[in-house]
Short mmCIF file of C-alpha atoms and ligand atoms in Angstrom, two decimals:
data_model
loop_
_atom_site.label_atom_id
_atom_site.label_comp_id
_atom_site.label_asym_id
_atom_site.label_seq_id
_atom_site.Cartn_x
_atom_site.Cartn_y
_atom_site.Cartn_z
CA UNK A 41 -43.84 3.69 -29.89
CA UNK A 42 -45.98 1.23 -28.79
CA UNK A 43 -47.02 -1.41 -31.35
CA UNK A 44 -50.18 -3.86 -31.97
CA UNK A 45 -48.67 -6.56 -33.85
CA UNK A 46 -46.74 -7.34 -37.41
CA UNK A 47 -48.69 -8.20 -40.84
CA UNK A 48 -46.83 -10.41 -42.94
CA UNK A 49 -48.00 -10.04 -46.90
CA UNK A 50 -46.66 -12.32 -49.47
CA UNK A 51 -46.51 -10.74 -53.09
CA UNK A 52 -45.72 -11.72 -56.35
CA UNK A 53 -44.18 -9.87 -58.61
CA UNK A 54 -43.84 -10.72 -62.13
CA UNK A 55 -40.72 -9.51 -63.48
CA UNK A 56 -40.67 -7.71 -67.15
CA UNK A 57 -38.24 -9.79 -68.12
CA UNK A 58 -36.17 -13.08 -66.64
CA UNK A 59 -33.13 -12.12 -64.79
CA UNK A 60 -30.67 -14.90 -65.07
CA UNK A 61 -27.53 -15.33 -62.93
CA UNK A 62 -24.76 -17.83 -62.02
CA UNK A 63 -27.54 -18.59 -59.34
CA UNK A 64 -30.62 -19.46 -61.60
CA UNK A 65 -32.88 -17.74 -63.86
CA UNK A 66 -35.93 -15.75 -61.68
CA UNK A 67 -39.22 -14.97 -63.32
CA UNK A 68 -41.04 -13.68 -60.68
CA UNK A 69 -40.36 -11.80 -57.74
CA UNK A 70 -41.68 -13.86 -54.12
CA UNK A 71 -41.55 -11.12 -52.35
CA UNK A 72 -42.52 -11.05 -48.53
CA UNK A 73 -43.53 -7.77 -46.64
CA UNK A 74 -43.84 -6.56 -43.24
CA UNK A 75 -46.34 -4.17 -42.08
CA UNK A 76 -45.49 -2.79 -38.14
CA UNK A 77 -48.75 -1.42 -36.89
CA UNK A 78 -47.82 1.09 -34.31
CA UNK A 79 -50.44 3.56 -32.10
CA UNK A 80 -48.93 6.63 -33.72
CA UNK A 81 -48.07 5.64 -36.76
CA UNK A 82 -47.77 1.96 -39.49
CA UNK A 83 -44.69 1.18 -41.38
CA UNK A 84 -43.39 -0.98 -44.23
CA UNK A 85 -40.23 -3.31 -44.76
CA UNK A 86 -39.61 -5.26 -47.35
CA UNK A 87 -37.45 -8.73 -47.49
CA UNK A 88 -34.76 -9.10 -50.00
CA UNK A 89 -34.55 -13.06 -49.61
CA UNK A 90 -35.16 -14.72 -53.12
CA UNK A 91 -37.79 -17.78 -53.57
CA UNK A 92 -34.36 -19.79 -53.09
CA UNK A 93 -31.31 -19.90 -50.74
CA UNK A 94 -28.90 -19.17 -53.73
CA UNK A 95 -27.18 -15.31 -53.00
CA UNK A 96 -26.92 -16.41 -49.82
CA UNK A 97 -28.60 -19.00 -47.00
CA UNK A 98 -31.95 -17.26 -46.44
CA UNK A 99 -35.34 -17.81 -48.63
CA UNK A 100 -38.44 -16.04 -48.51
CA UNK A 101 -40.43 -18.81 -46.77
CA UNK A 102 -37.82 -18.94 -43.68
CA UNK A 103 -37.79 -15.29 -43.62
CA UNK A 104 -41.56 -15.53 -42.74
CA UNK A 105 -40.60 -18.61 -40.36
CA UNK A 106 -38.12 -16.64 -38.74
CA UNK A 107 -39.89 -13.85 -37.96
CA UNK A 108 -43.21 -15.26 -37.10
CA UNK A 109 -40.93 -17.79 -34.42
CA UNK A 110 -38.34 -15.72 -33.35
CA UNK A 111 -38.73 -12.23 -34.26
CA UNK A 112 -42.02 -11.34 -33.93
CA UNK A 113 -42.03 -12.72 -30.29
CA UNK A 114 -38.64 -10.71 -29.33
CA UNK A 115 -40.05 -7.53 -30.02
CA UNK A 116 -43.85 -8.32 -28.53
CA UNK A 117 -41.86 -8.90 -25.05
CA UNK A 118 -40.55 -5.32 -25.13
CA UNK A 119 -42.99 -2.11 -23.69
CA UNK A 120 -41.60 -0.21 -26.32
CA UNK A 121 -40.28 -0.49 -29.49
CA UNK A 122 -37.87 1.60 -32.21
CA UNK A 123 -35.17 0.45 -34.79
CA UNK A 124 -32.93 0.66 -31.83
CA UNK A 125 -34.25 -1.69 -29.84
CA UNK A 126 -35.31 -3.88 -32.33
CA UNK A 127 -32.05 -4.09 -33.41
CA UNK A 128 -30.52 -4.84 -29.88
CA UNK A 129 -33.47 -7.68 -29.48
CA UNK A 130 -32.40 -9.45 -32.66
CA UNK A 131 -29.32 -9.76 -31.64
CA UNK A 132 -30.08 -13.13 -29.74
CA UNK A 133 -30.68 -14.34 -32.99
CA UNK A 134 -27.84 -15.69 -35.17
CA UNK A 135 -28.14 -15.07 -38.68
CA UNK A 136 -31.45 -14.13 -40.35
CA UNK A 137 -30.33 -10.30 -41.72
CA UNK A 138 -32.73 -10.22 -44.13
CA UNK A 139 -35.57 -11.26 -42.25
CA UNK A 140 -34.43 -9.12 -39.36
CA UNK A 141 -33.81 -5.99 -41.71
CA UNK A 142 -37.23 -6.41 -43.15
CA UNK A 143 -38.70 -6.06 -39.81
CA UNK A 144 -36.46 -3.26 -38.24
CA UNK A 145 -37.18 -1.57 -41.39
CA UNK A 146 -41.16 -1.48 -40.84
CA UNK A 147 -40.39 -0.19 -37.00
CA UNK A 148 -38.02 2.29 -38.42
CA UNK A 149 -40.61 3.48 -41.44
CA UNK A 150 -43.44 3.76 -38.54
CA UNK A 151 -41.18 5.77 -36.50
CA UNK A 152 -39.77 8.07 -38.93
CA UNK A 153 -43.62 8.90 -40.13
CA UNK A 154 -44.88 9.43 -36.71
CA UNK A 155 -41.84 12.02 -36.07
CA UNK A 156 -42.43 13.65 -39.40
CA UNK A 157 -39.26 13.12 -41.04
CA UNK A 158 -38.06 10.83 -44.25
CA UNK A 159 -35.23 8.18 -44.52
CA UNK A 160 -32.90 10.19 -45.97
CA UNK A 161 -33.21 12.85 -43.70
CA UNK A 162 -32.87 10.43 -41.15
CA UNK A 163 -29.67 8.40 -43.05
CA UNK A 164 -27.87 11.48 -43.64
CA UNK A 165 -28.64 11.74 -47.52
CA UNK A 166 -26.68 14.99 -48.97
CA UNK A 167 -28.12 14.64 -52.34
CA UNK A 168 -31.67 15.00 -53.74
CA UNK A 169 -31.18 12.16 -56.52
CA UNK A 170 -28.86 9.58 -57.32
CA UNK A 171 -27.24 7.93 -59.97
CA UNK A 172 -28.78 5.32 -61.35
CA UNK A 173 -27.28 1.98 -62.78
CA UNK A 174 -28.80 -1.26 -64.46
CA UNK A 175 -27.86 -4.84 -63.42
CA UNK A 176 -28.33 -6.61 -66.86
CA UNK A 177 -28.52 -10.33 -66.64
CA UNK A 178 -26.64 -13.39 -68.54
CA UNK A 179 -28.14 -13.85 -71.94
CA UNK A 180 -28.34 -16.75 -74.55
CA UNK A 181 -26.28 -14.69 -77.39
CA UNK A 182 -24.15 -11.90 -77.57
CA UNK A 183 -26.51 -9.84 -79.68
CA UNK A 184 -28.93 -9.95 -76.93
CA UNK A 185 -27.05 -8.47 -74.67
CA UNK A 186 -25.96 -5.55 -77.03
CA UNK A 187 -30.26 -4.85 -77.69
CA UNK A 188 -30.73 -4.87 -73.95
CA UNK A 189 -27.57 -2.61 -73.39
CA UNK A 190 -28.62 -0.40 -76.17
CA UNK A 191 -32.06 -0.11 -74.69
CA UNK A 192 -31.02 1.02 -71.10
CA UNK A 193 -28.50 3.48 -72.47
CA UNK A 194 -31.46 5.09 -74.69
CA UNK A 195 -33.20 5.22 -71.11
CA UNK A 196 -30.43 7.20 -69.62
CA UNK A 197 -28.70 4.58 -67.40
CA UNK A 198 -25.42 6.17 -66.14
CA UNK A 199 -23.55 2.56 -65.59
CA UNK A 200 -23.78 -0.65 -66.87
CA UNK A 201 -23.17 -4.03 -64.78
CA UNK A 202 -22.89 -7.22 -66.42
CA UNK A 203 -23.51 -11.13 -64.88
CA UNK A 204 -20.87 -13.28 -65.43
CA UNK A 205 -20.13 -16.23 -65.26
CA UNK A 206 -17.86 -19.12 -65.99
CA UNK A 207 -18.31 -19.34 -70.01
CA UNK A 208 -20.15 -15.94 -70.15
CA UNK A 209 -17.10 -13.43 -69.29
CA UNK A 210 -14.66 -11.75 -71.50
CA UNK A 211 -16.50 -12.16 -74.79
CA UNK A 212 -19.63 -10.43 -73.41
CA UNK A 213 -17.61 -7.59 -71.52
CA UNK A 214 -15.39 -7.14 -74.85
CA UNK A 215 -18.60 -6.93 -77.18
CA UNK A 216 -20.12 -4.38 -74.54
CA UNK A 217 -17.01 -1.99 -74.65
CA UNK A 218 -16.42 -2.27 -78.42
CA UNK A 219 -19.86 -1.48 -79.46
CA UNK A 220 -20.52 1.11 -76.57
CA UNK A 221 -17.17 2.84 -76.21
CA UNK A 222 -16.25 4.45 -72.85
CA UNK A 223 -19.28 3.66 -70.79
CA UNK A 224 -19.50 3.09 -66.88
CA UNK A 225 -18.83 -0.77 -67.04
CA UNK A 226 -18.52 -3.28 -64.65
CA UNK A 227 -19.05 -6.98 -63.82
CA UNK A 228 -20.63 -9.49 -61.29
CA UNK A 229 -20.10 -12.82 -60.68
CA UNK A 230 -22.18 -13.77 -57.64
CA UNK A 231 -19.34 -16.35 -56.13
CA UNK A 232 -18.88 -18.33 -59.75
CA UNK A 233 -15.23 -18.75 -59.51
CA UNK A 234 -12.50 -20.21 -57.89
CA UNK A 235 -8.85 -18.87 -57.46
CA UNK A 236 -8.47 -21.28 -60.50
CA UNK A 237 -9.59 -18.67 -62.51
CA UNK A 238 -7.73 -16.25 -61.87
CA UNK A 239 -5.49 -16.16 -65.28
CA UNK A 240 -9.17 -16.04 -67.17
CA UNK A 241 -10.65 -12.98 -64.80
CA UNK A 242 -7.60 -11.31 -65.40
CA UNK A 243 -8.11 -11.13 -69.10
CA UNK A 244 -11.13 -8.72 -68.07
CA UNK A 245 -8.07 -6.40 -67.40
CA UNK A 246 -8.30 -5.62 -70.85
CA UNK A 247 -11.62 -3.85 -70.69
CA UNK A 248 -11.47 -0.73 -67.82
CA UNK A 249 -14.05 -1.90 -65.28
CA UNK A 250 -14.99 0.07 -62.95
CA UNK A 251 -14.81 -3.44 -60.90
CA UNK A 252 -15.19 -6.77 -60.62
CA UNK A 253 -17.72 -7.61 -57.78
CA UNK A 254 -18.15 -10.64 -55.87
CA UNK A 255 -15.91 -13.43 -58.03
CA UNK A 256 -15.29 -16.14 -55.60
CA UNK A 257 -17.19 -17.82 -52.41
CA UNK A 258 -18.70 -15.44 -49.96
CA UNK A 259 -16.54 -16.88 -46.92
CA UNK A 260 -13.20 -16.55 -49.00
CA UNK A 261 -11.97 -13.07 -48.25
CA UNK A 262 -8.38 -14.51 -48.34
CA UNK A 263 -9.02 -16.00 -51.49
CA UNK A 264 -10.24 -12.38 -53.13
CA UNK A 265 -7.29 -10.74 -51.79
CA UNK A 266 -4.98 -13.29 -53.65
CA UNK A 267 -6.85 -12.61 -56.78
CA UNK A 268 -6.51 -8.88 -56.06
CA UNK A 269 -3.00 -8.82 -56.48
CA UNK A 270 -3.10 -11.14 -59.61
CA UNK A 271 -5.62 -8.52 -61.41
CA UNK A 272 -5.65 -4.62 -61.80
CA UNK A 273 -9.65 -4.12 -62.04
CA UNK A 274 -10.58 -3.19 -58.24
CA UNK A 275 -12.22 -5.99 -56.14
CA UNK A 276 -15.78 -5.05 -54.85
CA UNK A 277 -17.62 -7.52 -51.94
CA UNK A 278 -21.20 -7.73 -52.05
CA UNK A 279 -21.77 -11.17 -50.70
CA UNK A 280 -19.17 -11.48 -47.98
CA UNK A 281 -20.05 -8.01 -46.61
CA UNK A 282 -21.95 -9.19 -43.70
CA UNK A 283 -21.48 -6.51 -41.11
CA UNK A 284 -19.49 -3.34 -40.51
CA UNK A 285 -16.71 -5.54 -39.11
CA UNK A 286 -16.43 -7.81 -42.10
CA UNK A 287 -15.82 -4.69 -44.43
CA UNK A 288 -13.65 -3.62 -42.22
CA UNK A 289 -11.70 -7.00 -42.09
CA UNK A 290 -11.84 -7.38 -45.84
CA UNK A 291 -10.42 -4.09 -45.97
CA UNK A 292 -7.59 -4.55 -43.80
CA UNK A 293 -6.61 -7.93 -46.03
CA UNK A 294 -7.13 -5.91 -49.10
CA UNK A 295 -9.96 -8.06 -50.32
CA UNK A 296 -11.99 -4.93 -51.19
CA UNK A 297 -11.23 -2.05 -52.81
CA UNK A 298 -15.17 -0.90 -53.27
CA UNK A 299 -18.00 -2.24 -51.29
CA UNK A 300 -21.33 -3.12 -52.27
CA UNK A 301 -24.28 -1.61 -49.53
CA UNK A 302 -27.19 -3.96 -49.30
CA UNK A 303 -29.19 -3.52 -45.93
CA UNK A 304 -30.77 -6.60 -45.96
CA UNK A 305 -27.62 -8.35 -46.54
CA UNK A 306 -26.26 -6.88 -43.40
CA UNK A 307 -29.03 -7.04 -41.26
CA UNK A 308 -30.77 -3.58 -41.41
CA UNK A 309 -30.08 0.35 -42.35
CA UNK A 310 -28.91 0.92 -39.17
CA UNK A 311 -25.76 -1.69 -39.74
CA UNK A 312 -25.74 -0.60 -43.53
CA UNK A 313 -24.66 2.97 -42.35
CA UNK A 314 -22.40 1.74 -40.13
CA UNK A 315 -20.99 -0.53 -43.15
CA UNK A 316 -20.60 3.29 -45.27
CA UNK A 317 -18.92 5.06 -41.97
CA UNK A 318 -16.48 2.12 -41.60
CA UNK A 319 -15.85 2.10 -45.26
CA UNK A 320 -15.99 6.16 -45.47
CA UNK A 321 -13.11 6.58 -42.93
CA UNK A 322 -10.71 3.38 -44.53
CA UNK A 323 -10.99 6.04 -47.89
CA UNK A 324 -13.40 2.52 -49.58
CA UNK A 325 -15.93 3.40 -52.36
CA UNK A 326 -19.50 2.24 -51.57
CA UNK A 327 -22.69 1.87 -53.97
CA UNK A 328 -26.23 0.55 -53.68
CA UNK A 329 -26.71 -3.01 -53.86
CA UNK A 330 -30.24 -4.30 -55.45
CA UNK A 331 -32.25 -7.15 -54.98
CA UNK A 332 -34.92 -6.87 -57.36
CA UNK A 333 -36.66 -4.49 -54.80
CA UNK A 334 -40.89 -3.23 -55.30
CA UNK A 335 -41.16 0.83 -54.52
CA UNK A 336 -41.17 -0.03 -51.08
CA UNK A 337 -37.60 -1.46 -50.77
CA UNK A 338 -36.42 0.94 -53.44
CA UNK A 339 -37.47 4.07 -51.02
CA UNK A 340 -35.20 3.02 -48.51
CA UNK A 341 -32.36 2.33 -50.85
CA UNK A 342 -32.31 5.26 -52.88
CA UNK A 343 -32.25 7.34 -49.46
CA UNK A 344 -28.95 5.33 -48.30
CA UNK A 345 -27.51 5.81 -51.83
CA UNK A 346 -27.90 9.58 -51.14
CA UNK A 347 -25.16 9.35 -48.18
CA UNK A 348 -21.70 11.01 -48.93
CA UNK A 349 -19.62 7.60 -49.80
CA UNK A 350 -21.62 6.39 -52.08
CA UNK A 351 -19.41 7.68 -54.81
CA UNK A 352 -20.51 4.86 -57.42
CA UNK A 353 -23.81 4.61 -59.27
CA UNK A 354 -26.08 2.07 -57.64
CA UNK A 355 -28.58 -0.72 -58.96
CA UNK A 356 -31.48 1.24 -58.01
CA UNK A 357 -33.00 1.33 -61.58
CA UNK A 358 -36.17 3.10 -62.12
CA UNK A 359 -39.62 0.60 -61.26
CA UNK A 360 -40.03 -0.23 -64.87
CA UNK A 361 -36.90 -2.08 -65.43
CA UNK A 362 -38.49 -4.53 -63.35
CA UNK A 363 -41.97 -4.26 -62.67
CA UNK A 364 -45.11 -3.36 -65.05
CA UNK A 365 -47.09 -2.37 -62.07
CA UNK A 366 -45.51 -1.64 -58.88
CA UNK A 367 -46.87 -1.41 -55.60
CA UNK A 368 -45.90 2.17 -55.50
CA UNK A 369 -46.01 5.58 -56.85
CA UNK A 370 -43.12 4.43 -59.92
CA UNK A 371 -39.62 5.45 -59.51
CA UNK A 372 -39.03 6.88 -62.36
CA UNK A 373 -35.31 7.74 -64.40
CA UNK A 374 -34.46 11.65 -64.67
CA UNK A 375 -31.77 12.22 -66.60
CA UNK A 376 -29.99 9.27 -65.49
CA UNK A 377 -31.01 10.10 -61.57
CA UNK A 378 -33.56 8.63 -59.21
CA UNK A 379 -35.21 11.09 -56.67
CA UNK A 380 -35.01 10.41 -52.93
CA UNK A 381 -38.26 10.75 -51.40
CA UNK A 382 -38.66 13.48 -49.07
CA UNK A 383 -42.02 12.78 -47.38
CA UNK A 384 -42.03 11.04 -43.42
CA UNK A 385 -40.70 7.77 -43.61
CA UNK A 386 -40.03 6.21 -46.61
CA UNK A 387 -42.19 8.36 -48.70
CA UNK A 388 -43.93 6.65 -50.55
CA UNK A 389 -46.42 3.58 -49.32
CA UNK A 390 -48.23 0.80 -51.02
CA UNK A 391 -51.44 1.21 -53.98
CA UNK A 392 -53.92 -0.55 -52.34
CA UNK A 393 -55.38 -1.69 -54.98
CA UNK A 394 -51.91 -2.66 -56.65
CA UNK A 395 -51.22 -3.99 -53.24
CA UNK A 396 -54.50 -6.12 -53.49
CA UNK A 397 -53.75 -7.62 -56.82
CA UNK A 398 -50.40 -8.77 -55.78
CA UNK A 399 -50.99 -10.24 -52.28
CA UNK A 400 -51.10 -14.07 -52.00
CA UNK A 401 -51.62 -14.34 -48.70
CA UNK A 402 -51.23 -12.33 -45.06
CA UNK A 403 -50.85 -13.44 -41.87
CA UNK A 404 -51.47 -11.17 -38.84
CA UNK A 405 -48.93 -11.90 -35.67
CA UNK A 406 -50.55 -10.06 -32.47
CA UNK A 407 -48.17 -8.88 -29.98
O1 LIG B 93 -25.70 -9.75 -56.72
O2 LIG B 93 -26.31 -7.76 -56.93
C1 LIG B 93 -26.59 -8.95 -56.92
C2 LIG B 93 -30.29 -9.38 -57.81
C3 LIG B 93 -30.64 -10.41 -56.97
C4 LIG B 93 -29.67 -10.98 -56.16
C5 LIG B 93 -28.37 -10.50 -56.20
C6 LIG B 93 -28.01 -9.46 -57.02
C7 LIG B 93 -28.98 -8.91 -57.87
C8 LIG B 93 -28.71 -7.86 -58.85
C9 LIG B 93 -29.86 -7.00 -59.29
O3 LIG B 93 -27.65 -7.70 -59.38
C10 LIG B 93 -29.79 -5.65 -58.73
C11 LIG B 93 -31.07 -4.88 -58.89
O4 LIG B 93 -31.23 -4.23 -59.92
O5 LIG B 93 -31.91 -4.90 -57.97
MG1 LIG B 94 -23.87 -8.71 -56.49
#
């Protein structure tokens, strides 16, 4: 398709309640979109990069640097564009995945509308809903987190992950499983520990997670596979999966048993299948990663959660757990399950007037 240009749309999003992490507490989402205005057809990305570099290097305001410089430019130099070769044209460009994902994902949403068919369809989804877990955040008492866990069990949530952190570990996981029994439970750590810890993570041995994801620096895959064999809870990446070859490398050195899927992460939903094939055919688990997505990033999500590996329940929680208005249509719990939108594309677009009440700014880049 040929293509007029890019619209880049900052938004914020005020969350329902603070999420806090080992990385810092957020309030409100910064979120950056990207429209891709083609001839036949307009499509929307959204970029998972936080107001800060803390989950990993990128931010939301080099995201928009990055693609206004670098990316923007790449693809106005081509005579015709798809996810494809957006993809291929990135590739000069080291780094960046969420800003390039965010971009690829607004070519790929335009294309799949203009040719009629949704993401899922697209992605290979074999399911019409998925499972649907909550990400609950660190608290400043133990009977908070119960009333929060209590409340997204009464919605129907099918699996329960808790933030750790160094301080906020067992005795939060242990007063989750006594009060609540046999649920779905596991933990996250976004990179908090060191291999010094192992002896204390392996007291969460106690408690039947599902997994432990992400413990220790993203770049030590040597360091997870060491603390793999001193712990019987399975080891799940999020952060160091980078790319279809670094699951498949962490694999290989037993540094993950599960993987975490976030597209933006790895650059794109092309890559992030390739991250489910790779981990399909080595026999890994995979689930949806979150990162505090609007409807429009959700969409896409819940489509790849629908793909065959994805064997886990995923953080794609209905709208409401984080937004009071969205910019979409709600996605809503059923039963525990999220529907995958079957309509071109990603299904669902922006409220405009939603849309309009969030924007703080837009910039239009002309190719
Ligand atoms: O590590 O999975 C993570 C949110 C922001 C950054 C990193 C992570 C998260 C979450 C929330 O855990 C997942 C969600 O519900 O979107
Ligand atoms: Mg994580």
């Amino acid at each position: 398709m040929k293509f007029s240009g890019l619209e880049l749309r900052r938004v914020a999003m005020p969350l329902v309640a603070p999420f806090r992490t080992s990385m810092g507490t957020e309030h409100e989402r910064d979120v950056l979109l990207v429209r891709a205005v083609g001839d036949e057809a307009e499509g929307w990305g959204e970029c998972v990069a936080m107001s800060e570099p803390g989950y990993s290097a990128e931010y939301v305001a080099g995201a928009a640097d990055v693609i206004r410089r670098f990316l923007s430019p790449a693809l106005a130099a081509l005579s015709t564009v798809d996810a494809h070769l957006a993809e291929s044209a990135f590739a000069k460009v080291k780094g960046h995945p969420m800003a390039k994902a965010a971009v690829q994902t607004a070519v790929l949403d335009a294309q799949l509308r203009a040719a009629g068919m949704s993401f899922g369809a697209y992605l290979g989804a074999v399911k019409p809903a998925v499972p649907a877990g909550v990400s609950v955040g660190i608290m400043d008492t133990v009977a908070q987190l119960l009333d929060a866990v209590d409340g997204y069990l009464d919605q129907g949530y099918l699996r329960i992950k808790l933030k750790i952190e160094p301080g906020w570990d067992v005795e939060p996981v242990r007063a989750v499983r006594e009060r609540f029994g046999d649920i779905l439970l596991q933990v996250d750590a976004n990179c908090a520990y060191t291999l010094q810890d192992a002896r204390q993570l392996a007291r969460l041995d106690a408690f039947d997670l599902l997994l432990i994801e992400q413990p220790l620096p993203e770049d030590d895959i040597r360091g997870h596979a060491e603390l793999a064999r001193r712990m019987r809870t399975p080891m799940c990446l999020d952060e160091s999966i980078t790319s279809a070859r670094a699951a498949a490398d962490a694999i290989a050195l037993h540094a993950a048993a599960i993987v975490n899927i976030k597209p933006g992460r790895v650059g794109g939903y092309l890559e992030a299948r390739r991250v489910h094939d790779v981990c399909a055919a080595s026999g890994v688990p995979v689930w949806a990663g979150g990162m505090l997505e609007t409807g429009l990033g959700r969409a896409a999500n819940v489509a790849l959660a629908a793909l065959p590996n994805f064997t886990l329940p995923g953080d794609t929680s209905a709208s409401d757990r984080y937004y009071r208005t969205d910019i979409t249509a709600p996605f809503r719990l059923e039963d525990g399950h999220v529907r995958v939108p079957t309509g071109p594309g990603l299904g669902v677009g922006p409220d405009p007037d939603a849309l309009a009440a969030a924007t703080t700014g837009t910039e239009w880049l002309a190719w």
